[in-house]
Structure formats: structure tokens, C-alpha cells
């Protein structure tokens, strides 16, 4: 659990756990609201409604992995592990918009299309971020990648369980939108810290990469070329 306090991991671990809690909360609250006015949906229809967030997480996982690999191949990003998070971090605003759209749509009885579209965006963004964070853990902590992944899963499900436990009570006191505002505010604060960590790592890593390149350059160019040898005489080069 000391990994939770590691400054190179902490922001990304907590960021992922908060987005997971938002997604999980939306999944637990959705059937409660859809079974009531004005939707009055049956159990079968509620189950079908879960296809929106399910398809979002599936597509987001694939796209997040592609974005992470794309980032790792860019010359200005590949010199440090944090570069893998450069593009997947763009999904944080999408998660916030998806969560708030979901809350406001249900609270004000908007059309089911708005509810499911918001949940799709929430699931898509969360899953894409998770793909990037998992890749980052492997690159940043290769010797303890399994432990770091275990800590991430522990934090995700712990935060999801806590939000599920307090979700019904919280929505009754501060309304559904207020509950998601609180989660979004916490996520936004962590997002700012994560961005600072990424840009700091990129700024520090770039000079180191340039020094290594300059140090390796002369070594590679100063290596003597192999001269052809006379046939039958392996000791004397052909001049």
C-alpha cells in the first residue's frame, strides 16, 4: 500500500478510482430511476439499457490502448512513461460531462436517449483512462507492476463500494446532480495534479534524453569501419 503514496503514481491511481466510482454509481442508480416516473421501465428494458454503458466501456478500452501506444511512439513523449498518459488524460473532461449529463438527465426526466448517451460517454472515457493508466504502471514500475495494478483495483472497487453505500442517501439530501458535482469536483482537483505531474516529467525527461543522444552520437560515428581482407591472409587488411 506504500504505492498509494508514491508521488509518481498517486494522482493517477486516485484519478482512476474516482472515475470508476462515478461509472459504478451510475450503474447502480440507473435501474432505480428507470423503474420510477417518468420512465416506468420493466426489468427487461432496464437490462437492455445497460448496453449503452457496456458498449462504451468496450470501445473505450480498445481506443484507450491505441492512444497509449500512439503516445509512446511520439518523439516528444516516448522519453518518459508519463508520455503514455498524454492523450488519455483528454478523457477526464468527457467523464465529467458524461457523469453530469447522466445526473441532470435523470433528475429532470429528460429523454432516455440523453440518459444513455451520457452513460455511454462516461463508460467510454473511464475505460479509455484505465487502459492508459494500466500501460503507464507497467512502464513506470516494471518490477512492481503487478502490485501497482492490484493497488489500483483495490482503490477502484473500494471507492465504488463507498459511493454505492452512500449514493442513495446522498442523492436524497443533495439530489443526484449534487452527488455527481461532488465527485466531479474531487476528480477535477486530482486531474490538475495529474497534468502537472505529466508536464513536469516531460520537461525533466527531455534534457536527459538529449544528453543521452549527444553522448551516444560520437560513439556511434567514431566506430571504425571493417576493412576488407585479402583472401587467404586474415592478418593484413586490403588498403
Short mmCIF file of C-alpha atoms in Angstrom, two decimals:
data_model
loop_
_atom_site.label_atom_id
_atom_site.label_comp_id
_atom_site.label_asym_id
_atom_site.label_seq_id
_atom_site.Cartn_x
_atom_site.Cartn_y
_atom_site.Cartn_z
CA UNK A 1 0.00 0.00 0.00
CA UNK A 2 3.02 2.30 0.08
CA UNK A 3 2.45 2.69 -3.65
CA UNK A 4 -0.60 4.81 -2.79
CA UNK A 5 1.78 7.50 -1.53
CA UNK A 6 4.26 7.23 -4.39
CA UNK A 7 4.28 10.71 -5.99
CA UNK A 8 4.80 9.20 -9.43
CA UNK A 9 1.63 7.09 -9.13
CA UNK A 10 -0.70 8.68 -6.59
CA UNK A 11 -2.51 11.17 -8.83
CA UNK A 12 -3.20 8.55 -11.48
CA UNK A 13 -4.31 5.88 -9.01
CA UNK A 14 -6.80 8.20 -7.32
CA UNK A 15 -7.93 9.66 -10.63
CA UNK A 16 -8.78 6.20 -11.92
CA UNK A 17 -10.55 5.18 -8.71
CA UNK A 18 -12.76 8.30 -8.83
CA UNK A 19 -13.76 7.78 -12.45
CA UNK A 20 -14.51 4.14 -11.71
CA UNK A 21 -16.65 5.17 -8.72
CA UNK A 22 -18.61 7.59 -10.92
CA UNK A 23 -19.25 4.91 -13.52
CA UNK A 24 -20.20 2.30 -10.91
CA UNK A 25 -22.52 4.74 -9.16
CA UNK A 26 -24.33 5.47 -12.40
CA UNK A 27 -24.81 1.73 -12.97
CA UNK A 28 -26.30 1.18 -9.51
CA UNK A 29 -28.56 4.25 -9.62
CA UNK A 30 -29.80 3.74 -13.18
CA UNK A 31 -32.30 0.90 -12.51
CA UNK A 32 -33.74 2.74 -9.50
CA UNK A 33 -34.56 5.83 -11.54
CA UNK A 34 -35.70 4.00 -14.68
CA UNK A 35 -38.19 1.93 -12.70
CA UNK A 36 -39.85 5.12 -11.41
CA UNK A 37 -41.67 8.03 -13.07
CA UNK A 38 -41.49 9.19 -15.82
CA UNK A 39 -39.77 6.14 -17.35
CA UNK A 40 -41.62 3.22 -15.69
CA UNK A 41 -39.43 0.69 -17.45
CA UNK A 42 -39.70 -3.05 -16.93
CA UNK A 43 -36.82 -5.15 -15.68
CA UNK A 44 -36.13 -6.44 -19.19
CA UNK A 45 -35.94 -2.93 -20.63
CA UNK A 46 -33.69 -1.77 -17.80
CA UNK A 47 -31.34 -4.63 -18.61
CA UNK A 48 -31.25 -3.60 -22.27
CA UNK A 49 -30.46 -0.03 -21.20
CA UNK A 50 -27.18 -1.27 -19.74
CA UNK A 51 -25.96 -1.97 -23.28
CA UNK A 52 -25.12 1.74 -23.58
CA UNK A 53 -22.51 1.83 -20.86
CA UNK A 54 -21.37 -1.69 -21.71
CA UNK A 55 -20.61 -0.78 -25.31
CA UNK A 56 -18.97 2.45 -24.14
CA UNK A 57 -16.53 0.63 -21.86
CA UNK A 58 -15.73 -1.92 -24.59
CA UNK A 59 -14.94 0.70 -27.23
CA UNK A 60 -13.15 2.93 -24.72
CA UNK A 61 -10.82 0.14 -23.59
CA UNK A 62 -9.71 -0.51 -27.17
CA UNK A 63 -9.36 3.16 -28.07
CA UNK A 64 -7.54 3.97 -24.82
CA UNK A 65 -4.96 1.28 -25.52
CA UNK A 66 -4.47 2.61 -29.04
CA UNK A 67 -4.00 6.15 -27.72
CA UNK A 68 -1.49 4.97 -25.14
CA UNK A 69 0.58 3.11 -27.74
CA UNK A 70 0.36 6.08 -30.09
CA UNK A 71 1.65 8.39 -27.35
CA UNK A 72 4.54 6.05 -26.60
CA UNK A 73 5.63 6.22 -30.25
CA UNK A 74 5.77 10.03 -30.42
CA UNK A 75 9.29 11.52 -30.30
CA UNK A 76 8.30 14.25 -27.84
CA UNK A 77 6.52 11.81 -25.49
CA UNK A 78 8.36 8.48 -25.60
CA UNK A 79 11.28 9.57 -23.37
CA UNK A 80 9.29 9.07 -20.13
CA UNK A 81 6.48 6.71 -19.01
CA UNK A 82 4.14 9.65 -18.29
CA UNK A 83 4.03 10.28 -22.02
CA UNK A 84 1.66 7.33 -22.34
CA UNK A 85 -0.96 9.33 -20.40
CA UNK A 86 -0.73 12.42 -22.57
CA UNK A 87 -3.74 11.70 -24.77
CA UNK A 88 -5.82 9.50 -22.49
CA UNK A 89 -5.98 12.37 -19.99
CA UNK A 90 -8.18 14.17 -22.50
CA UNK A 91 -10.91 11.74 -21.48
CA UNK A 92 -11.26 13.27 -17.99
CA UNK A 93 -13.48 16.16 -19.20
CA UNK A 94 -15.55 13.58 -21.09
CA UNK A 95 -16.07 11.59 -17.88
CA UNK A 96 -17.16 14.73 -16.03
CA UNK A 97 -19.56 15.75 -18.81
CA UNK A 98 -20.92 12.21 -19.02
CA UNK A 99 -21.49 11.97 -15.28
CA UNK A 100 -23.13 15.38 -15.00
CA UNK A 101 -25.23 14.77 -18.12
CA UNK A 102 -26.40 11.46 -16.69
CA UNK A 103 -27.35 13.06 -13.35
CA UNK A 104 -29.18 16.04 -14.80
CA UNK A 105 -30.99 13.93 -17.41
CA UNK A 106 -32.41 11.56 -14.81
CA UNK A 107 -33.13 14.25 -12.27
CA UNK A 108 -35.14 16.36 -14.71
CA UNK A 109 -36.80 13.45 -16.53
CA UNK A 110 -35.09 14.03 -19.86
CA UNK A 111 -35.48 11.62 -22.74
CA UNK A 112 -33.93 8.19 -22.34
CA UNK A 113 -31.64 8.93 -25.25
CA UNK A 114 -29.88 11.68 -23.28
CA UNK A 115 -29.51 9.39 -20.27
CA UNK A 116 -27.96 6.55 -22.25
CA UNK A 117 -25.76 8.82 -24.36
CA UNK A 118 -24.34 10.37 -21.20
CA UNK A 119 -23.72 6.95 -19.71
CA UNK A 120 -22.02 5.82 -22.91
CA UNK A 121 -19.67 8.81 -22.70
CA UNK A 122 -19.00 8.10 -19.03
CA UNK A 123 -18.17 4.45 -19.64
CA UNK A 124 -16.11 5.22 -22.74
CA UNK A 125 -13.98 7.83 -21.00
CA UNK A 126 -13.46 5.80 -17.85
CA UNK A 127 -12.38 2.68 -19.73
CA UNK A 128 -10.01 4.63 -22.01
CA UNK A 129 -8.36 6.22 -18.98
CA UNK A 130 -7.94 2.82 -17.32
CA UNK A 131 -6.15 1.44 -20.39
CA UNK A 132 -3.70 4.34 -20.28
CA UNK A 133 -3.11 4.06 -16.54
CA UNK A 134 -2.50 0.30 -16.75
CA UNK A 135 0.05 0.82 -19.52
CA UNK A 136 1.70 3.58 -17.50
CA UNK A 137 2.01 1.37 -14.40
CA UNK A 138 3.78 -1.28 -16.43
CA UNK A 139 6.18 1.24 -17.96
CA UNK A 140 6.85 3.25 -14.79
CA UNK A 141 7.14 0.36 -12.32
CA UNK A 142 8.18 -2.73 -14.29
CA UNK A 143 9.45 -4.56 -11.20
CA UNK A 144 6.27 -3.91 -9.19
CA UNK A 145 3.71 -3.59 -11.99
CA UNK A 146 1.55 -6.43 -10.62
CA UNK A 147 1.46 -4.87 -7.14
CA UNK A 148 0.65 -1.46 -8.60
CA UNK A 149 -2.19 -2.95 -10.65
CA UNK A 150 -3.52 -4.71 -7.54
CA UNK A 151 -3.47 -1.41 -5.63
CA UNK A 152 -5.33 0.26 -8.49
CA UNK A 153 -8.06 -2.38 -8.47
CA UNK A 154 -8.32 -2.20 -4.69
CA UNK A 155 -8.80 1.57 -4.81
CA UNK A 156 -11.30 1.34 -7.67
CA UNK A 157 -13.60 -1.15 -6.00
CA UNK A 158 -13.19 0.40 -2.55
CA UNK A 159 -14.25 3.81 -3.84
CA UNK A 160 -17.06 2.23 -5.87
CA UNK A 161 -18.34 0.40 -2.78
CA UNK A 162 -18.21 3.58 -0.70
CA UNK A 163 -20.08 5.61 -3.33
CA UNK A 164 -22.67 2.87 -3.73
CA UNK A 165 -23.21 2.73 0.03
CA UNK A 166 -23.71 6.48 0.41
CA UNK A 167 -25.17 7.12 -3.03
CA UNK A 168 -28.85 6.61 -2.18
CA UNK A 169 -28.61 8.69 0.99
CA UNK A 170 -26.54 11.40 -0.68
CA UNK A 171 -28.91 11.77 -3.62
CA UNK A 172 -31.83 12.18 -1.23
CA UNK A 173 -30.11 15.08 0.56
CA UNK A 174 -28.18 16.87 -2.20
CA UNK A 175 -30.04 15.48 -5.24
CA UNK A 176 -28.49 13.30 -7.91
CA UNK A 177 -26.77 16.19 -9.67
CA UNK A 178 -25.27 17.39 -6.38
CA UNK A 179 -23.81 13.95 -5.71
CA UNK A 180 -22.12 13.90 -9.11
CA UNK A 181 -20.98 17.50 -8.66
CA UNK A 182 -19.08 16.42 -5.55
CA UNK A 183 -17.42 13.51 -7.36
CA UNK A 184 -16.63 15.69 -10.38
CA UNK A 185 -15.07 18.36 -8.15
CA UNK A 186 -12.78 15.82 -6.49
CA UNK A 187 -11.85 14.41 -9.88
CA UNK A 188 -11.11 17.86 -11.28
CA UNK A 189 -8.71 18.66 -8.44
CA UNK A 190 -6.90 15.36 -8.97
CA UNK A 191 -6.87 15.97 -12.74
CA UNK A 192 -4.97 19.24 -12.26
CA UNK A 193 -2.38 17.45 -10.13
CA UNK A 194 -2.06 14.67 -12.71
CA UNK A 195 -1.48 17.17 -15.53
CA UNK A 196 1.22 18.93 -13.52
CA UNK A 197 2.91 15.60 -12.91
CA UNK A 198 2.83 14.69 -16.61
CA UNK A 199 4.20 18.01 -17.86
CA UNK A 200 6.87 18.06 -15.16
CA UNK A 201 8.02 14.56 -16.13
CA UNK A 202 8.10 15.52 -19.81
CA UNK A 203 10.09 18.67 -19.08
CA UNK A 204 12.61 16.85 -16.89
CA UNK A 205 12.96 13.85 -19.18
CA UNK A 206 13.59 15.79 -22.38
CA UNK A 207 17.00 17.24 -21.37
CA UNK A 208 18.06 13.81 -20.11
CA UNK A 209 17.11 12.29 -23.46
CA UNK A 210 19.08 14.96 -25.32
CA UNK A 211 22.15 14.34 -23.16
CA UNK A 212 21.97 10.61 -23.83
CA UNK A 213 21.60 11.25 -27.58
CA UNK A 214 24.61 13.59 -27.62
CA UNK A 215 26.64 11.10 -25.61
CA UNK A 216 25.77 8.19 -27.88
CA UNK A 217 26.24 10.11 -31.12
CA UNK A 218 30.05 10.33 -31.28
CA UNK A 219 30.37 6.76 -30.09
CA UNK A 220 28.32 5.50 -32.99
CA UNK A 221 30.09 7.65 -35.62
CA UNK A 222 33.60 7.07 -34.28
CA UNK A 223 33.47 3.31 -34.66
CA UNK A 224 35.97 2.21 -37.35
CA UNK A 225 34.57 0.53 -40.38
CA UNK A 226 35.60 -3.04 -41.08
CA UNK A 227 38.16 -3.15 -43.84
CA UNK A 228 38.01 -5.93 -46.44
CA UNK A 229 40.68 -8.61 -46.02
CA UNK A 230 42.86 -10.24 -48.63
CA UNK A 231 41.74 -13.73 -49.44
CA UNK A 232 43.98 -16.19 -47.69
CA UNK A 233 45.54 -13.56 -45.42
CA UNK A 234 43.40 -12.79 -42.38
CA UNK A 235 46.05 -10.61 -40.73
CA UNK A 236 46.63 -7.89 -43.34
CA UNK A 237 43.76 -5.60 -44.42
CA UNK A 238 43.36 -4.63 -48.03
CA UNK A 239 44.39 -0.92 -48.28
#
